CSV table of C-alpha atoms and ligand atoms in Angstrom, one decimal:
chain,number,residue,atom,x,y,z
A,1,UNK,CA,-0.3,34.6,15.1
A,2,UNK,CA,3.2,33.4,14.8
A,3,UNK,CA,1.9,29.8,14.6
A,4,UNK,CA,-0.8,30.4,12.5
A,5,UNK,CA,1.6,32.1,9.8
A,6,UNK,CA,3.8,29.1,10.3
A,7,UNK,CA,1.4,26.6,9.6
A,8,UNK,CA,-0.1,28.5,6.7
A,9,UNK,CA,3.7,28.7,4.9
A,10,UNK,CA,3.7,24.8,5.5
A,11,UNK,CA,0.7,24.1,3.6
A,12,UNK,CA,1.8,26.3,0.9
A,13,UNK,CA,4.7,24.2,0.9
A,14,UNK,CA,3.5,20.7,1.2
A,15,UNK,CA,0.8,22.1,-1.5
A,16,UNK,CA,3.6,22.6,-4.2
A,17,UNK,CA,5.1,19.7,-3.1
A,18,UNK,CA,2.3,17.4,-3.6
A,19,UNK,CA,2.0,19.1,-7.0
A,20,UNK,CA,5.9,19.0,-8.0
A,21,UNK,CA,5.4,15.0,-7.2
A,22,UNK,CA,2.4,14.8,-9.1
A,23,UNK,CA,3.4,16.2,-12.3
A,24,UNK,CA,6.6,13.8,-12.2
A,25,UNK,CA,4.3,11.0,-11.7
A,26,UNK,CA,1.9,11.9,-14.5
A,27,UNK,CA,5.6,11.9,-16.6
A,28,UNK,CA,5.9,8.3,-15.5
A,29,UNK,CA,2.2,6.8,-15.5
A,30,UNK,CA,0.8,9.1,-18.1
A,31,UNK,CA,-1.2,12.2,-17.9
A,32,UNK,CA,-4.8,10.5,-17.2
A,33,UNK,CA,-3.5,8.4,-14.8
A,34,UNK,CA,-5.6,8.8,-10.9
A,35,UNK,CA,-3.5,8.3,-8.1
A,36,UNK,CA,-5.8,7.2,-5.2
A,37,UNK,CA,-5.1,7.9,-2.0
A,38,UNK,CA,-7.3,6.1,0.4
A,39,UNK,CA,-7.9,8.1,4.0
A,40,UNK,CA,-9.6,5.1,6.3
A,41,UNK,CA,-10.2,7.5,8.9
A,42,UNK,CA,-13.6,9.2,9.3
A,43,UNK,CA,-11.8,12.0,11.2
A,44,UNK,CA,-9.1,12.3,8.5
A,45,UNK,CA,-12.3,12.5,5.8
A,46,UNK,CA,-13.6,15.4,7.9
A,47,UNK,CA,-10.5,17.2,8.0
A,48,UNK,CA,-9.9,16.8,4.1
A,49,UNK,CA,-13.6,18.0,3.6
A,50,UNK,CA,-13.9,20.7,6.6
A,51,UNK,CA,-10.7,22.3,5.4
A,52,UNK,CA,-11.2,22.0,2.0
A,53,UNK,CA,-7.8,19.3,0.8
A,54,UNK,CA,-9.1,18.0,-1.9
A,55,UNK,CA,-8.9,21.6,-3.3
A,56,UNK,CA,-5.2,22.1,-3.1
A,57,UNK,CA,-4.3,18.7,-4.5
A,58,UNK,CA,-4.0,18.2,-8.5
A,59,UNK,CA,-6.4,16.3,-10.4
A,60,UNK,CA,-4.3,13.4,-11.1
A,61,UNK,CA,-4.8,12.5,-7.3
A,62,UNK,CA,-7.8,11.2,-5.8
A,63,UNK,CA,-9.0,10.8,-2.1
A,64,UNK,CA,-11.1,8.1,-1.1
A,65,UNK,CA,-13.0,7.9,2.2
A,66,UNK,CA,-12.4,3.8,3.1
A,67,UNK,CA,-14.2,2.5,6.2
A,68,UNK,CA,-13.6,4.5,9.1
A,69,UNK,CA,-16.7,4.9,10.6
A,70,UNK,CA,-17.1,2.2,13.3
A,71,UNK,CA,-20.9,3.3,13.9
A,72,UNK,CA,-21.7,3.1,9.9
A,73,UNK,CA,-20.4,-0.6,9.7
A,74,UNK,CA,-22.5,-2.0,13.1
A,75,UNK,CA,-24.8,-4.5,11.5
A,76,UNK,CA,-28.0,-3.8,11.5
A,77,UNK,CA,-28.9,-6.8,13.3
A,78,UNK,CA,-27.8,-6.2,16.1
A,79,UNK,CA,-29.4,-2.6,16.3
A,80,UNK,CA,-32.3,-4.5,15.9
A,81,UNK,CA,-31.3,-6.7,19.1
A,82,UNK,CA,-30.9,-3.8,21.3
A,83,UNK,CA,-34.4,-2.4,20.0
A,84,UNK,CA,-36.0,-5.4,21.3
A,85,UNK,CA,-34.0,-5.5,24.4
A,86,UNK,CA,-35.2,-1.8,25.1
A,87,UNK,CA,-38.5,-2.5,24.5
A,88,UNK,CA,-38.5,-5.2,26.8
A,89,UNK,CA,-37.6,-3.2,29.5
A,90,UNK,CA,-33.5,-3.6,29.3
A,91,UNK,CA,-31.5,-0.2,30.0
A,92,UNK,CA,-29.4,0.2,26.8
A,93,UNK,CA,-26.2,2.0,27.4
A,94,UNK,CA,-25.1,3.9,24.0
A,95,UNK,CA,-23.1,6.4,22.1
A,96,UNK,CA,-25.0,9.5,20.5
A,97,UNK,CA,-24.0,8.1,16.7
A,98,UNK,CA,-25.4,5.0,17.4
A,99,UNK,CA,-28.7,6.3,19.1
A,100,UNK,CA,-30.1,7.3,15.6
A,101,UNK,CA,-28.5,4.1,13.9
A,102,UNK,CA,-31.6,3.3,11.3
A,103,UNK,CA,-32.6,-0.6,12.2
A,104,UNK,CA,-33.3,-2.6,8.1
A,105,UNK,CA,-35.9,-4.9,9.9
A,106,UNK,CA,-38.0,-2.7,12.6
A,107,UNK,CA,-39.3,-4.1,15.8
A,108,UNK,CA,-42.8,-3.3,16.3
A,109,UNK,CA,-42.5,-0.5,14.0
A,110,UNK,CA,-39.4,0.8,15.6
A,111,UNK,CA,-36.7,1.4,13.6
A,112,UNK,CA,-33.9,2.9,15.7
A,113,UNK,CA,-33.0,2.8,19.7
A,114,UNK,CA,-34.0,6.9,19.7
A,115,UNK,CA,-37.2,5.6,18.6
A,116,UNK,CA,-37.6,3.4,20.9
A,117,UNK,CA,-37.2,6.0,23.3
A,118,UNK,CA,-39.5,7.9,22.0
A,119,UNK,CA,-42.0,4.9,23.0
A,120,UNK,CA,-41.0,4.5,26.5
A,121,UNK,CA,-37.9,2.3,26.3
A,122,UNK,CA,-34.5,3.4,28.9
A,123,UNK,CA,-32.1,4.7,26.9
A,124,UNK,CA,-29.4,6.3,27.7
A,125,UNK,CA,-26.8,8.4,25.8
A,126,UNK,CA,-23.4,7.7,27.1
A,127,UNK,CA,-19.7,9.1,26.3
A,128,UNK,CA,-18.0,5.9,27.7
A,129,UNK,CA,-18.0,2.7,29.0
A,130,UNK,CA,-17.1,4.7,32.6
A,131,UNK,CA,-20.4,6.6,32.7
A,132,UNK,CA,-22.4,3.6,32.0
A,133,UNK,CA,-20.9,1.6,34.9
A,134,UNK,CA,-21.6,4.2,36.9
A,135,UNK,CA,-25.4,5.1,36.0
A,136,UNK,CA,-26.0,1.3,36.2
A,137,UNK,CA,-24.4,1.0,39.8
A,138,UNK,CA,-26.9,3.5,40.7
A,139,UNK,CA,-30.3,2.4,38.7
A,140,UNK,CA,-29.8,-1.5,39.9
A,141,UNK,CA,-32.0,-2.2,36.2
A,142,UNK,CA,-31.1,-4.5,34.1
A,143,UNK,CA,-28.6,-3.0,31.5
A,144,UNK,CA,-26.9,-3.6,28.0
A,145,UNK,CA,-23.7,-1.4,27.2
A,146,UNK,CA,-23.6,-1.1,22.9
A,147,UNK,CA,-19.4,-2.0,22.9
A,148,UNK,CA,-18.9,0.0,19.7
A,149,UNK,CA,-15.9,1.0,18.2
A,150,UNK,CA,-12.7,0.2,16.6
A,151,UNK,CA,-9.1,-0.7,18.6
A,152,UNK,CA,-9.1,3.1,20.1
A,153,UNK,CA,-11.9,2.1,22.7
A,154,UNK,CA,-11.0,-1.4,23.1
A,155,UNK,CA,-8.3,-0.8,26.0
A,156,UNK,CA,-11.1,1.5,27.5
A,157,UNK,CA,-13.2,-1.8,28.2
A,158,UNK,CA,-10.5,-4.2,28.5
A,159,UNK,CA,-9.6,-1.9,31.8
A,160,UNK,CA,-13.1,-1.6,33.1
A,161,UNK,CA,-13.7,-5.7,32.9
A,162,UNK,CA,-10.1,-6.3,34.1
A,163,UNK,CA,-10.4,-3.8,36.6
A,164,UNK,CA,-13.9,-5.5,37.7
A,165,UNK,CA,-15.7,-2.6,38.1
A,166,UNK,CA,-18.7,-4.0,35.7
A,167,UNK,CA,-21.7,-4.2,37.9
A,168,UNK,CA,-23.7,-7.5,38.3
A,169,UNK,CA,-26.6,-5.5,36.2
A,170,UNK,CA,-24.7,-4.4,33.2
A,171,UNK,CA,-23.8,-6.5,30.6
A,172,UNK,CA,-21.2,-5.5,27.1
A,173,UNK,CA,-22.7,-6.4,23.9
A,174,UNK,CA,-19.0,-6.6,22.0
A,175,UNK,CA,-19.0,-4.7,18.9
A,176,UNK,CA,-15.3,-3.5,18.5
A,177,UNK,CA,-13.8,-3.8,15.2
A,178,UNK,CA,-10.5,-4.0,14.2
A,179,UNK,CA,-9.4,-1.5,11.2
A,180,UNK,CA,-6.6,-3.3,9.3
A,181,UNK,CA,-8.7,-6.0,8.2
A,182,UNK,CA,-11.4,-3.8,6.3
A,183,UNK,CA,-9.1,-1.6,4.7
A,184,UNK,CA,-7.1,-4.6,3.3
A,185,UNK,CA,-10.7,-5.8,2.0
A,186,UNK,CA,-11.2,-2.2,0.6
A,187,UNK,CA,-7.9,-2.1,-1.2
A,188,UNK,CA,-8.3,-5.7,-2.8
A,189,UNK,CA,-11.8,-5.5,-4.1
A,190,UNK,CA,-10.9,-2.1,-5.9
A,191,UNK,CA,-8.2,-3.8,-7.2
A,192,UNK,CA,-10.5,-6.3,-8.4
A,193,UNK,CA,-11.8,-4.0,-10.9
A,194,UNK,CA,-10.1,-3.8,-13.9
A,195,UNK,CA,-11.9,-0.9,-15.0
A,196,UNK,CA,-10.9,1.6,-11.9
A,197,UNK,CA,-7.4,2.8,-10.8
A,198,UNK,CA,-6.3,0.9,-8.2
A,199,UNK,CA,-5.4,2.5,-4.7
A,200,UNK,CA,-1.8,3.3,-4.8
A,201,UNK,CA,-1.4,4.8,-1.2
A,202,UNK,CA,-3.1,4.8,2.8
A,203,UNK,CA,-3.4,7.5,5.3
A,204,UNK,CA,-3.6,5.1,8.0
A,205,UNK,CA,-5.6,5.6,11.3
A,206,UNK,CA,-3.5,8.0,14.1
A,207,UNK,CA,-5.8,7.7,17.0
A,208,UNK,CA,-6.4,3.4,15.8
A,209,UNK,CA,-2.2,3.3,15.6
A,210,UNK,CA,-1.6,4.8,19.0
A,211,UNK,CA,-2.8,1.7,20.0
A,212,UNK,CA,-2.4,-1.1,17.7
A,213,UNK,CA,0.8,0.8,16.8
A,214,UNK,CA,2.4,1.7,12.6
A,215,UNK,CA,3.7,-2.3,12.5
A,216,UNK,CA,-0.1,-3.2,11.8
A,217,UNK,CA,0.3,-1.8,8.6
A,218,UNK,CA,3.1,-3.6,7.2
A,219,UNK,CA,0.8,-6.8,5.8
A,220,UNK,CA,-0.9,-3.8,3.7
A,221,UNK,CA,2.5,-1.8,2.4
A,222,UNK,CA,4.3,-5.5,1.6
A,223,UNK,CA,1.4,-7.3,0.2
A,224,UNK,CA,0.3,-4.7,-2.0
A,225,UNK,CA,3.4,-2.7,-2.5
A,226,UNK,CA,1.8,0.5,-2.0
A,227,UNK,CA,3.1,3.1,0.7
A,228,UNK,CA,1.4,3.7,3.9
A,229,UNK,CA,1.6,6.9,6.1
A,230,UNK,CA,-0.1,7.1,9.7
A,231,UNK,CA,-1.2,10.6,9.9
A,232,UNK,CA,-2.1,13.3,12.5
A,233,UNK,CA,-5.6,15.2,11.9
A,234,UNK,CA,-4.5,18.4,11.1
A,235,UNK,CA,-4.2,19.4,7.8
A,236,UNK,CA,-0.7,19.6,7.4
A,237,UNK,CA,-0.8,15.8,8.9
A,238,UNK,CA,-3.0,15.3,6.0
A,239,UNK,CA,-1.1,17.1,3.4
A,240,UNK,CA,2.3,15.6,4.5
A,241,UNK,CA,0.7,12.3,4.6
A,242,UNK,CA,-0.6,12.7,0.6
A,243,UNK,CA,3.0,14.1,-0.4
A,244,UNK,CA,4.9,11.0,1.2
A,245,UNK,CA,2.8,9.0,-0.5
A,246,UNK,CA,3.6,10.8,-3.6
A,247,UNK,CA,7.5,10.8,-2.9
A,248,UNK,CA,7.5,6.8,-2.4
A,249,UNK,CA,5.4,6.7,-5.3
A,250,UNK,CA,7.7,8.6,-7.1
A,251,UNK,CA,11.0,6.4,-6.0
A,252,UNK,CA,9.3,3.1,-6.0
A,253,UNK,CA,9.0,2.8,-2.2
A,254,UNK,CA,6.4,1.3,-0.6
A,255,UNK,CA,7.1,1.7,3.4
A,256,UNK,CA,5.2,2.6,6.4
A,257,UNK,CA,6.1,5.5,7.8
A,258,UNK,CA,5.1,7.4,11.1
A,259,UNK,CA,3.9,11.3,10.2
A,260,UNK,CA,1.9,11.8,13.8
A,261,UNK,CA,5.0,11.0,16.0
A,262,UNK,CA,3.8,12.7,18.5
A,263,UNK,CA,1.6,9.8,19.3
A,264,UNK,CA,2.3,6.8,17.5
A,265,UNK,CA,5.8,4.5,18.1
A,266,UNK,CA,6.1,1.5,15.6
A,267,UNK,CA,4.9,-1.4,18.4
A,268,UNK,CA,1.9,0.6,19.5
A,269,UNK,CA,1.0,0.6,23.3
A,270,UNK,CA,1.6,-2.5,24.4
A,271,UNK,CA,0.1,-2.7,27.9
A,272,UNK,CA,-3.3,-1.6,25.8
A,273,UNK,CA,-2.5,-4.5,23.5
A,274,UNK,CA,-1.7,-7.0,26.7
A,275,UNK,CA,-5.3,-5.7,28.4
A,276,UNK,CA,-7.2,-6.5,24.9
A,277,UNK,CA,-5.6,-9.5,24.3
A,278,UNK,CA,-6.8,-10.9,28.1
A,279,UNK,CA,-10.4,-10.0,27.9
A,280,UNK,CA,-10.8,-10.6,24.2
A,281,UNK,CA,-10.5,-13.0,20.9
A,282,UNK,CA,-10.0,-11.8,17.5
A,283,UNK,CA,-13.3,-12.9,15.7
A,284,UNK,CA,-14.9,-12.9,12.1
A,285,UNK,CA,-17.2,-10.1,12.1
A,286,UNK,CA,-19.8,-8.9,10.0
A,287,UNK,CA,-19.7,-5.3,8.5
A,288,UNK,CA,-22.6,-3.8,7.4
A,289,UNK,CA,-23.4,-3.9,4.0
A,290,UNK,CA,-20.3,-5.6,3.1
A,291,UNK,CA,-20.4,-8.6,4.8
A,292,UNK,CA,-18.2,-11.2,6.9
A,293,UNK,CA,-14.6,-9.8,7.1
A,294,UNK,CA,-11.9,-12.4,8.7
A,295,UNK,CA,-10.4,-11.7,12.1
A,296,UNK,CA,-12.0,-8.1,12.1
A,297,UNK,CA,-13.7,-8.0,15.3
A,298,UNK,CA,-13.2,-8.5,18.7
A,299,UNK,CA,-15.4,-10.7,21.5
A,300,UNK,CA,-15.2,-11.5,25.1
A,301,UNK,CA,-13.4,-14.3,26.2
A,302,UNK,CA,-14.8,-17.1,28.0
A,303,UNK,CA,-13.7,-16.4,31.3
A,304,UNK,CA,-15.8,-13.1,31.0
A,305,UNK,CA,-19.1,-15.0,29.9
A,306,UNK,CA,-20.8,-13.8,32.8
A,307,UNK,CA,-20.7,-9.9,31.4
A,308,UNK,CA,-21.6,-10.8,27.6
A,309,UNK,CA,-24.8,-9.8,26.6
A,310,UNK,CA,-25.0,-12.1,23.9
A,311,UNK,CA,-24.7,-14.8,26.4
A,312,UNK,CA,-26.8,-13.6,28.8
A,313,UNK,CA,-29.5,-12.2,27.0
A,314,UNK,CA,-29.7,-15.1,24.7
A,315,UNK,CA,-29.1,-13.3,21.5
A,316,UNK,CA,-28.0,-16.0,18.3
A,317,UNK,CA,-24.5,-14.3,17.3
A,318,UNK,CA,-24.8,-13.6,13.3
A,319,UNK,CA,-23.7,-16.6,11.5
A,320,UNK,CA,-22.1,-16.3,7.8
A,321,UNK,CA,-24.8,-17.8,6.6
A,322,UNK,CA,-27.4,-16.0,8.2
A,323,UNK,CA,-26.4,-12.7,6.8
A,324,UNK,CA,-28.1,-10.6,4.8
A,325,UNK,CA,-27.5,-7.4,3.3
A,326,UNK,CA,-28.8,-4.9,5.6
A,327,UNK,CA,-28.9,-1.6,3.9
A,328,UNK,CA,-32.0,0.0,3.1
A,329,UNK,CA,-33.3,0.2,-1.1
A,330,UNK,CA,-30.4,2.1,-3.2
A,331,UNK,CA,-28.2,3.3,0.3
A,332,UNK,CA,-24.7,3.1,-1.6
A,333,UNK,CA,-23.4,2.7,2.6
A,334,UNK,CA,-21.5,-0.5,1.7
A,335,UNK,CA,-19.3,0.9,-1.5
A,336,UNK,CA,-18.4,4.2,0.3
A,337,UNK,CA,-17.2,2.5,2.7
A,338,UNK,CA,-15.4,0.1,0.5
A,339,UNK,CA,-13.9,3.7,-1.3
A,340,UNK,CA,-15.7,1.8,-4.6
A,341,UNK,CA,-18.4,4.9,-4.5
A,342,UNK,CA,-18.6,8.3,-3.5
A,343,UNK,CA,-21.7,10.0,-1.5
A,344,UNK,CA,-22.8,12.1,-3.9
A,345,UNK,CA,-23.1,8.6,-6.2
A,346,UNK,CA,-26.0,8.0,-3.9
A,347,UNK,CA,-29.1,8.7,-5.7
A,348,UNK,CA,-30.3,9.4,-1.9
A,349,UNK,CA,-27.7,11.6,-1.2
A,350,UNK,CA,-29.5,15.2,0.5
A,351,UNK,CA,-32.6,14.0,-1.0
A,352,UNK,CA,-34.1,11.0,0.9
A,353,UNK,CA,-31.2,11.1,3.2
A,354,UNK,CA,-29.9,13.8,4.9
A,355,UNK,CA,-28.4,15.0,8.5
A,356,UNK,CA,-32.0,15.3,9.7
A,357,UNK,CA,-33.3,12.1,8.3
A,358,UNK,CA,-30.7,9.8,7.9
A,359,UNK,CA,-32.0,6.5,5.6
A,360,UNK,CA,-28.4,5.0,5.8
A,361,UNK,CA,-25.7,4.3,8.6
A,362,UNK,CA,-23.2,6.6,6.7
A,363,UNK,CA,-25.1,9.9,7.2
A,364,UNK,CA,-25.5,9.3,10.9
A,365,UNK,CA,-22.4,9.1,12.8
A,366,UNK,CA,-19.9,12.6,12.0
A,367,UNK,CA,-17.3,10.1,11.2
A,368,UNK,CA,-19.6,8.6,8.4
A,369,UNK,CA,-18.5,9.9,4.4
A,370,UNK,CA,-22.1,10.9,3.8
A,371,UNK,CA,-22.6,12.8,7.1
A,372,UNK,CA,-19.1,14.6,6.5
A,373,UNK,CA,-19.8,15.5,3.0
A,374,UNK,CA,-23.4,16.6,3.6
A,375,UNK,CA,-22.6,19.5,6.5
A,376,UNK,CA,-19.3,20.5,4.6
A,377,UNK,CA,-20.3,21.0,1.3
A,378,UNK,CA,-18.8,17.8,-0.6
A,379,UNK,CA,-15.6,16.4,-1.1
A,380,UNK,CA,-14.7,19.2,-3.7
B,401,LIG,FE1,-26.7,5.5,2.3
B,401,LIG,FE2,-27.7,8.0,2.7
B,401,LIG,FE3,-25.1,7.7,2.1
B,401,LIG,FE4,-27.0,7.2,0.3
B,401,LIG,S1,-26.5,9.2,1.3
B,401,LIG,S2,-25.1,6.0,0.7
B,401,LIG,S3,-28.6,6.4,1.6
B,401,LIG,S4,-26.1,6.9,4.0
C-alpha cells in the first residue's frame, strides 16, 4: 500500500509537471502549437493506452505511436514464403503474433501460417528460439525458425548459432530489425510535411537500449535537435519520460537521457553487441508497407550459410525493386507506423478489422497501434 500511494503521489506530480512545462511552452510557440512526442515502443503505446496517459497530459501535447511493432512491419512476402514452406511439408517454428500475420498474396488460398495449419501444414507456436531447437532435435523434420524481432532477441540467436546448438534440421529465416533506423525514417518524413507539427521529442525503446545501449540515439537527438529519453514501461517511466522532454524543450536542450537506469548504461551490453556482430551483417531491409529502410535489418553471415533458410530453401531475398506495397485495400498499417496516422484514421478500424479478424499486421501482434487501441478503448 505504501508503494502504491508512493507511486500515485508521483504521477500527480510528474502530471503538473508536464502541465507547468506545457503551458510555458505554449507562451513560447503559441497557444495552438502540438508538441509531438513520439513513443516507438509498442509496449510504451500499451502502457500510455492501458493506463490511460494521454488523459493526464494537456492538449498542446501529442503522442504518437511510431514503429514498434516488429511483427506489424514483417513483409508480407515473406509470410507468404513460410506458407509455402508449410504447405510443402516444412515444420515452421513461430511466435504467436506472427502465427495470425495476414499474408497480401495467398498461397493456394491460404492467407496466414494459422491457416495453413488449419490445412494440415506443422506449425508450431514457439516462445523462443530455445524451444524450437529443442522440438526440432526431437522431430528430426525438416524445420524453418521465423527469426522475428528487433535488437532485444537478436543476442538470443546470436548465442544459440555461436553456441552451435542449431540442429542439422532447423534452419533461421533472419527477420530481425534494427529500431533506430525506422524511427529516424518516421521523424524525417513527418517533417517532410509542411502542413503537420513536426515531432519535437522520442520515448526511446528500454528493453531495444538494454542492448544496443542510450548512445544509439545520439544520431536522432543531434541531427534533429530534438530530445530523446529512454524510458521504463511503467507509467511513471512514461510520464517522466514526456516531462523531460518538455523541460529540454523548454531550455533548448536536445540530449539523450537515460530514465530506465535500472537497465540501460549509455554503451549498451556489449558482449550482446560482440555475439550480434559475429553471426550477423547489418542489411537494407524492407518494412512493410513502408518500404526499403537502410541498414535496418540484420542477416546471417556467410560463415553461417549452412543454417539460413533463405539459402537453403532457395527463397529469392526481396530486392528494392521487387517490392511492392503489401498492405491489404485502405489498411492505414504503413502511416501508423510511420506516427503520420492514427488507428482510428483507418476507415477499417473495428469494422473490417478487429482483434478477431485482423485485415492488417497492426491489429495482430499486442505490440501493434491498432491492436492496442482496439482492446483498450483508444488512445483517448
Ligand atoms: Fe490496417 Fe486494421 Fe489498423 Fe486499419 S485498423 S490500419 S486495416 S491494421
Amino acid at each position: 500500500e505504501f508503494l502504491f500511494r508512493k507511486n500515485i503521489k508521483m504521477t500527480a506530480q510528474l502530471k503538473d509537471l508536464i502541465a507547468k512545462y506545457a503551458e510555458y511552452l505554449k507562451n513560447k510557440y503559441g497557444r495552438d502549437y502540438v508538441f509531438k512526442i513520439m513513443d516507438f515502443c509498442g509496449t510504451h503505446e500499451w502502457t500510455i493506452v492501458h493506463f490511460g496517459l494521454r488523459s493526464l497530459v494537456p492538449k498542446n501535447v501529442e503522442l504518437v505511436p511510431g514503429p514498434g511493432c516488429p511483427v506489424c512491419v514483417v513483409p508480407s512476402y515473406y509470410i507468404e514464403e513460410a506458407i509455402k514452406l508449410a504447405l510443402d511439408g516444412v515444420v515452421i517454428y513461430t511466435y504467436g503474433d506472427a502465427y495470425r500475420l495476414p499474408a497480401i498474396r495467398p498461397v493456394k488460398g491460404v492467407k496466414s501460417l494459422a491457416e495453413a495449419k488449419a490445412q494440415g501444414a506443422d506449425v508450431k507456436v514457439v516462445s523462443h528460439i530455445l524451444q524450437a531447437i529443442s522440438l526440432a532435435t526431437h522431430n528430426k523434420k525438416p524445420g524453418m525458425f521465423l527469426g522475428i524481432g528487433f535488437e532485444t532477441v537478436a543476442p538470443g540467436y546470436a548465442v544459440a548459432i555461436l553456441d552451435g546448438k542449431i540442429p542439422e534440421n532447423l534452419k533461421i529465416m533472419s527477420l530481425v530489425k534494427l529500431t533506430p533506423p525506422a524511427a529516424y525514417l518516421a521523424i524525417d518524413t513527418i517533417r517532410e510535411k509542411p502542413t503537420d507539427f513536426p515531432i519535437m521529442g522520442v520515448i526511446a525503446p528500454g528493453h531495444v537500449s538494454t542492448i544496443i545501449g542510450a548512445k544509439a540515439w545520439t544520431p536522432i537527438a543531434e541531427n534533429f535537435g530534438i530530445p530523446v529519453v529512454v524510458a521504463g514501461f511503467e507509467p511513471n517511466d512514461v510520464l517522466f519520460a514526456i516531462a523531460e522532454v518538455l523541460r529540454q524543450l523548454k531550455n533548448g536542450e536536445s540530449k539523450v537521457v537515460i530514465e530506465y537506469t535500472r537497465a540501460v548504461t549509455w554503451d549498451g551490453d556489449l558482449k550482446a553487441q560482440a555475439a550480434i556482430r559475429k553471426t550477423f551483417k547489418t542489411v537494407d531491409t524492407a518494412w512493410r508497407g513502408i518500404g526499403f529502410i537502410p541498414k535496418s535489418g540484420l542477416a546471417l553471415r556467410e560463415e553461417y550459410a549452412n543454417i539460413d533458410a533463405m539459402l537453403h530453401f532457395g527463397i529469392p531475398e526481396l530486392k528494392p525493386e521487387a517490392w511492392r506495397k503489401d498492405l491489404p485495400l485502405n489498411c492505414r498499417c504503413a502511416e501508423v507506423n510511420l506516427g503520420k496516422a492514427k488507428p482510428t484514421d483507418c476507415p477499417l478500424f473495428m469494422k473490417a478489422c478487429t482483434p478477431d479478424r485482423p485485415i492488417g499486421p497492426c491489429m495482430v501482434s499486442m505490440e501493434g497501434a491498432c491492436a492496442v487501441w482496439a482492446r483498450f478503448g483508444g488512445g483517448g
